[in-house]
Short mmCIF file of C-alpha atoms in Angstrom, two decimals:
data_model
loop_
_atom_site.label_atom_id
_atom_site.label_comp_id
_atom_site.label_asym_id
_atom_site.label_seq_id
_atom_site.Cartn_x
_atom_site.Cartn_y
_atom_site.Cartn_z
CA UNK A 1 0.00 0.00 0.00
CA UNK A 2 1.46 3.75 -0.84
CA UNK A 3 2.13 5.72 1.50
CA UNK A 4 -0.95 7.88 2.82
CA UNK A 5 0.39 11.95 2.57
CA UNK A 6 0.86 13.67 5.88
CA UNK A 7 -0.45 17.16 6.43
CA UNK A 8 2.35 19.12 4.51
CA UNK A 9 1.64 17.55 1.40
CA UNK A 10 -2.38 17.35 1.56
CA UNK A 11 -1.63 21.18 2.52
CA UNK A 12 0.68 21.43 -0.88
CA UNK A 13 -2.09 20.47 -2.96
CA UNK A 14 -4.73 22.36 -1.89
CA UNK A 15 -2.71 25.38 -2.26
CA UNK A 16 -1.78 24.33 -5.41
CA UNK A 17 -5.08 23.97 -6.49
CA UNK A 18 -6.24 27.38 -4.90
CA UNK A 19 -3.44 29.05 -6.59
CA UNK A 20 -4.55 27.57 -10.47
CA UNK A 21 -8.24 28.71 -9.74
CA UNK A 22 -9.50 25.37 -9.16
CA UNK A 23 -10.78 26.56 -6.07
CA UNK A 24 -11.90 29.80 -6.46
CA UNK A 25 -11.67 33.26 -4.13
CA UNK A 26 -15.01 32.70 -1.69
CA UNK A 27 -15.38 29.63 -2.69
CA UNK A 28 -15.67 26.35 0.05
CA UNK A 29 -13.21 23.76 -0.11
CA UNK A 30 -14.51 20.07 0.22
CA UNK A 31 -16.39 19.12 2.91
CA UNK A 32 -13.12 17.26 5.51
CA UNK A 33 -15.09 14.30 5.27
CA UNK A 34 -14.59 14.21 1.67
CA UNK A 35 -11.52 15.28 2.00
CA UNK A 36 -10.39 11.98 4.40
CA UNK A 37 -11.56 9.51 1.68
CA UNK A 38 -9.83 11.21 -0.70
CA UNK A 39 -6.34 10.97 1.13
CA UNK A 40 -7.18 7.81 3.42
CA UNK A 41 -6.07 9.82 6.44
CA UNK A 42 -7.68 10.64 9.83
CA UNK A 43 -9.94 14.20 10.59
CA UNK A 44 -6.47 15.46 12.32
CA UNK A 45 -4.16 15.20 9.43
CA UNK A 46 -6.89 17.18 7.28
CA UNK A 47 -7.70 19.07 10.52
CA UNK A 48 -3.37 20.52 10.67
CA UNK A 49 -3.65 20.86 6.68
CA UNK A 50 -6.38 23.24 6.55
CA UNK A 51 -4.73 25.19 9.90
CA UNK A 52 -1.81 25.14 7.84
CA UNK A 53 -3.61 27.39 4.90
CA UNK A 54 -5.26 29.18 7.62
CA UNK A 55 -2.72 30.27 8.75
CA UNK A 56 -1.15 31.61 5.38
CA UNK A 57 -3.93 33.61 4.71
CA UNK A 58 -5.59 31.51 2.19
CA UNK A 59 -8.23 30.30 3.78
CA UNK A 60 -10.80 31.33 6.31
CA UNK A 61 -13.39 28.57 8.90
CA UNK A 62 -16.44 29.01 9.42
CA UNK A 63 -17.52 27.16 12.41
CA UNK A 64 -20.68 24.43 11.10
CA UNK A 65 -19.78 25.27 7.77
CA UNK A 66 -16.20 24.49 6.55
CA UNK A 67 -13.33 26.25 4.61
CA UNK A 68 -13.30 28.66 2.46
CA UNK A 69 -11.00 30.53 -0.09
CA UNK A 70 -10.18 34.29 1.24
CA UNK A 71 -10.58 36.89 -1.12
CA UNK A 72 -6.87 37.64 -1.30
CA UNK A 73 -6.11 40.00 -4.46
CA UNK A 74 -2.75 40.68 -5.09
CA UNK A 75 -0.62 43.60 -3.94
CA UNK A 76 -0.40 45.98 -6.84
CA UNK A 77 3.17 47.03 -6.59
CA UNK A 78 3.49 50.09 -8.94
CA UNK A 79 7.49 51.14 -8.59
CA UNK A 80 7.24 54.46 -10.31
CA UNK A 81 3.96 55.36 -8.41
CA UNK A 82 4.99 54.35 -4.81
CA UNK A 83 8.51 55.87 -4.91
CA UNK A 84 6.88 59.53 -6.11
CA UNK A 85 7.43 62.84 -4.67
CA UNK A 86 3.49 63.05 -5.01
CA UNK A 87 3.01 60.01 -2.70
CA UNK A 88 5.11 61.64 -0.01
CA UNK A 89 3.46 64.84 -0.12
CA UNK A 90 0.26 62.90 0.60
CA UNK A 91 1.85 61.51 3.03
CA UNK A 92 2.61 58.04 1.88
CA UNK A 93 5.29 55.96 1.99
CA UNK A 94 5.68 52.97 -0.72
CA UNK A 95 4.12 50.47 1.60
CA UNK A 96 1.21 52.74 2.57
CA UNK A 97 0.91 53.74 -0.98
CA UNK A 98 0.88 50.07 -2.00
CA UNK A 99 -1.87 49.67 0.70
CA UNK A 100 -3.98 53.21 -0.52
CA UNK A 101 -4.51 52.20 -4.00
CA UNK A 102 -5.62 48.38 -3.13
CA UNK A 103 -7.57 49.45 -0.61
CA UNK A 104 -6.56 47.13 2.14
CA UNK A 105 -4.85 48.39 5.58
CA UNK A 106 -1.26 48.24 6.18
CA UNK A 107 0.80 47.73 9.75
CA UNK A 108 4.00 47.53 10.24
CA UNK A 109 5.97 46.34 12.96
CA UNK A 110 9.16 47.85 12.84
CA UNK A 111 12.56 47.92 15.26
CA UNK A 112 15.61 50.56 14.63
CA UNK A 113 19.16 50.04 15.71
CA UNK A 114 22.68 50.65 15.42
CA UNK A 115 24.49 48.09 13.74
CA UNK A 116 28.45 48.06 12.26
CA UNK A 117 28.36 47.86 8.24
CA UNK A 118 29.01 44.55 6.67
CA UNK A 119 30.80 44.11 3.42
CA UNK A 120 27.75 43.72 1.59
CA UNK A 121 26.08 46.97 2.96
CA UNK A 122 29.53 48.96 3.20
CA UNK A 123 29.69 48.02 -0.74
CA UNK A 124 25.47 49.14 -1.79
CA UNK A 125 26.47 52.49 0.45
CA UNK A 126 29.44 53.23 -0.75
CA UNK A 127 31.10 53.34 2.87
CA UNK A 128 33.76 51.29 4.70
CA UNK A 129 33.12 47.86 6.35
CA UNK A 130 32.44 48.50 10.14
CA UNK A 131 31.10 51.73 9.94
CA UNK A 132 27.83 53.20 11.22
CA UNK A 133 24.57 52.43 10.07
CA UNK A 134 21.14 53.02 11.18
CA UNK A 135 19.22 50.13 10.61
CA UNK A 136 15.45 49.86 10.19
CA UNK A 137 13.60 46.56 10.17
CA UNK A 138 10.56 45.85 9.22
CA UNK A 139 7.65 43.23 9.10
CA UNK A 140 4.77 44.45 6.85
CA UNK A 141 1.44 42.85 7.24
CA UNK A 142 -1.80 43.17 4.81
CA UNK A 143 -5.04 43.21 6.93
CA UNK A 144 -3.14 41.10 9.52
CA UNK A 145 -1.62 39.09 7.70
CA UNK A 146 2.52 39.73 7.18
CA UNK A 147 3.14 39.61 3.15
CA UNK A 148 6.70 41.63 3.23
CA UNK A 149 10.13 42.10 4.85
CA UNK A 150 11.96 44.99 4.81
CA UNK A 151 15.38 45.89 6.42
CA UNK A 152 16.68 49.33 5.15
CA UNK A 153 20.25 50.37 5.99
CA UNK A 154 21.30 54.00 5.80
CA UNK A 155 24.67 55.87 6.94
CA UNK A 156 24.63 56.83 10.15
CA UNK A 157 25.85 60.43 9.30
CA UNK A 158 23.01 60.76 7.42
CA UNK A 159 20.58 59.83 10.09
CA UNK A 160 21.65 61.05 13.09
CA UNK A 161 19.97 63.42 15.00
CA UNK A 162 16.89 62.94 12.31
CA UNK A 163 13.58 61.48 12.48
CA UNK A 164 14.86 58.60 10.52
CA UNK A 165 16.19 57.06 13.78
CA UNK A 166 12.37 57.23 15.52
CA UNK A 167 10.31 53.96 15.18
CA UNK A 168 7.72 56.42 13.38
CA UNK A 169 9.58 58.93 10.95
CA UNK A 170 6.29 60.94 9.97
CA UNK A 171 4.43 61.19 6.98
CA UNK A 172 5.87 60.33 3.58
CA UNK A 173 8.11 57.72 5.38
CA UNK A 174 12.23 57.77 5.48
CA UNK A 175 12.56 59.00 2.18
CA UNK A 176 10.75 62.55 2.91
CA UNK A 177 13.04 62.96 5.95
CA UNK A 178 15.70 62.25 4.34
CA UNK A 179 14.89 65.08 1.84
CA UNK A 180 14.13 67.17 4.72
CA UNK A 181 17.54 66.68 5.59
CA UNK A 182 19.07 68.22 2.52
CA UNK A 183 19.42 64.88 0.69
CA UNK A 184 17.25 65.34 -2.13
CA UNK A 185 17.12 61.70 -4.29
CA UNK A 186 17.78 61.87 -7.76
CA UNK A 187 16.79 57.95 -8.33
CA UNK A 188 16.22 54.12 -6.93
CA UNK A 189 17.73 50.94 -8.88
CA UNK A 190 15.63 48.05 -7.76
CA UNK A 191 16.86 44.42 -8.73
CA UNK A 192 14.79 41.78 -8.10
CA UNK A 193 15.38 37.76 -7.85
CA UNK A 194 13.03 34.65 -6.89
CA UNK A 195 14.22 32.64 -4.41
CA UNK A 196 13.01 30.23 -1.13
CA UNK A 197 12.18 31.30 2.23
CA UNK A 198 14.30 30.45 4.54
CA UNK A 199 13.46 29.09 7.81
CA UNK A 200 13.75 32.36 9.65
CA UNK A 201 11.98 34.37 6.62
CA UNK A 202 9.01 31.48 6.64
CA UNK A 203 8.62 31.63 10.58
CA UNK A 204 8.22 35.42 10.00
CA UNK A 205 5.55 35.13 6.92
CA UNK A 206 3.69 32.37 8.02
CA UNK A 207 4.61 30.49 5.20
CA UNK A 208 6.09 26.76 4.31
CA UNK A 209 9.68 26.37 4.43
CA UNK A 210 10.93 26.97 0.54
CA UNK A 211 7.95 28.61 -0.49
CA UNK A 212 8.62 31.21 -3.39
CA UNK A 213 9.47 34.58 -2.47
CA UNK A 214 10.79 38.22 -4.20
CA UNK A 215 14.48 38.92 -2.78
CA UNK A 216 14.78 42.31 -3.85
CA UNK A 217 17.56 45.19 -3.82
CA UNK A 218 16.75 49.11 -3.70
CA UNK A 219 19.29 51.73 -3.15
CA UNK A 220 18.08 55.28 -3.10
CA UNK A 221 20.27 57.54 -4.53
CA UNK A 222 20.95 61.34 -4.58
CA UNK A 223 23.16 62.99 -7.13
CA UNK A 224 26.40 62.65 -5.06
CA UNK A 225 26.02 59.25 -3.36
CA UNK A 226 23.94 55.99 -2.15
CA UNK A 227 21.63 57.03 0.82
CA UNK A 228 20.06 53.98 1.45
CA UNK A 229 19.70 50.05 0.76
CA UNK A 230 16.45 48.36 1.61
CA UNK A 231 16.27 44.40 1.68
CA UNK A 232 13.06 43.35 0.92
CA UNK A 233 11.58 39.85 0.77
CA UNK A 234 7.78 39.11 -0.27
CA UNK A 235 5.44 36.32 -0.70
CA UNK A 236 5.66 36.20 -4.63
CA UNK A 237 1.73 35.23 -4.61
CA UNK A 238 0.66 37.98 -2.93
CA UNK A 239 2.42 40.43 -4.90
CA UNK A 240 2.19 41.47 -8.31
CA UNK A 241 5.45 43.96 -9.23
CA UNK A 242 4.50 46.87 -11.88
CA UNK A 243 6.80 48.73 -13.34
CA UNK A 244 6.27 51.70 -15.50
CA UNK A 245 9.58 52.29 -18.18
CA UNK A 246 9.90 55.27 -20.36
CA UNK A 247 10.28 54.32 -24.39
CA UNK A 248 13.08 57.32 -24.94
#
C-alpha cells in the first residue's frame, strides 16, 4: 500500500489547487469528510492541513460550515507610483501607498538600531566595512496578515539626529526625511530575484519552508552618493510587481 500523505503535502495540494483557480476566491473547499476519503487519512491530518492554509492567509473557517477561499487580491506594486514625490506629499510611503490604491490596511511592525556595516552593505552604500549604520527593520502585514520584509540600511551620518532614527519617521516615510535633511534623491535601482524562504523568513511570513518569495535590492540615490539600501523579501503570490519604463 502507498504511503498515505501527511499534512504538509495534503496542505501542498490544496494550495496548489487554490493558486490555479481550481478553487476559487469565496469559494468552500470540500467538505473534511470528503476530504479523508480522498487521502485515506484521519480528521487530524486534514484538521493541521487546513490550519496550515489558515494560517497563510488563504483560507478562512467558518464554524458548522467548513473552509473557504479568502478573497486575497494581489498587492499591486506600482514602482514608479509608490517611490513619487506626489506620494510623499500625501503623506505616503511605498508600503502605505501600496496599501492606498488596493484598498486594504497596512501595519508595520518595525525595530531601529545601530548596527556596524558589513561588506555587503559597506559596498550598496558606498562606505567602509564597520562603519555606522542606522538600521530599520521591518515586518509588513496586509489586513493582519505579514506579506513583506523589509530591512533598510542607511549611513549613520546621514541619520543622526533625524527622524529617521524614531520607530515612526512621519508622513511620507524615510525617504521625505531624508529630503528634509538636505538629501534630495535623484533615483532608486531596484533588482529583483526569486528565491526560497528560509526558515527564519518562513517563521516570520507564516509560510512553508521553501515557499517562493521576491528577494529584492533598492538603493536610493541622490546625485552625489547611495543614501540607502532596503532588503526586501515578499510572498511572490501575494504580490504582483509593476513597473512603468519610459520608451526614450
Amino acid at each position: 500500500m502507498p504511503d498515505r500523505p501527511g499534512a504538509r503535502e495534503i496542505a501542498s495540494e490544496l494550495r496548489a489547487a487554490i493558486s490555479d483557480g481550481t478553487y476559487a476566491a469565496g469559494e468552500r473547499l470540500p467538505a473534511r469528510r470528503v476530504l479523508e476519503g480522498q487521502y485515506g487519512v484521519s480528521s487530524q491530518t486534514i484538521t493541521a492541513a487546513i490550519n496550515t492554509l489558515r494560517a497563510e492567509g488563504l483560507v478562512e473557517t467558518l464554524v458548522g460550515s467548513g473552509a473557504y477561499v479568502r478573497p486575497h487580491p494581489p498587492v499591486m506594486r506600482v514602482g514608479r507610483r509608490r517611490l513619487s514625490q506626489v506620494e510623499r506629499d500625501a503623506g505616503r510611503g511605498a508600503a502605505l501607498t501600496d496599501a492606498y490604491f488596493c484598498g486594504w490596511t497596512l501595519r508595520a511592525a518595525t525595530v531601529v538600531e545601530i548596527r556596524r556595516a558589513d561588506d555587503r552593505v559597506a559596498s550598496a552604500l558606498e562606505v567602509d566595512p564597520g562603519s555606522e549604520v542606522l538600521v530599520r527593520d521591518r515586518v509588513h502585514y496586509r489586513d493582519e496578515q505579514p506579506y513583506q520584509l523589509a530591512t533598510s540600511y542607511l549611513p549613520r551620518d546621514v541619520t543622526e539626529g533625524t527622524p529617521i532614527e524614531d520607530e515612526n519617521p512621519g508622513p511620507g516615510g524615510i525617504h521625505q526625511r531624508l529630503i528634509d535633511a538636505g538629501h534630495h534623491l535623484d533615483r532608486f535601482v531596484e533588482s529583483v530575484r526569486i528565491g526560497q524562504a528560509s526558515e527564519h523568513e518562513a517563521h516570520q511570513l507564516r509560510i512553508p519552508l521553501g515557499a517562493p518569495i521576491y528577494r529584492i535590492e533598492r538603493t536610493a540615490h541622490t546625485e552625489v552618493r547611495p543614501v540607502e539600501v532596503n532588503y526586501i523579501t515578499i510572498i511572490a503570490d501575494h504580490v504582483q510587481l509593476i513597473y512603468e519604463l519610459p520608451a526614450t
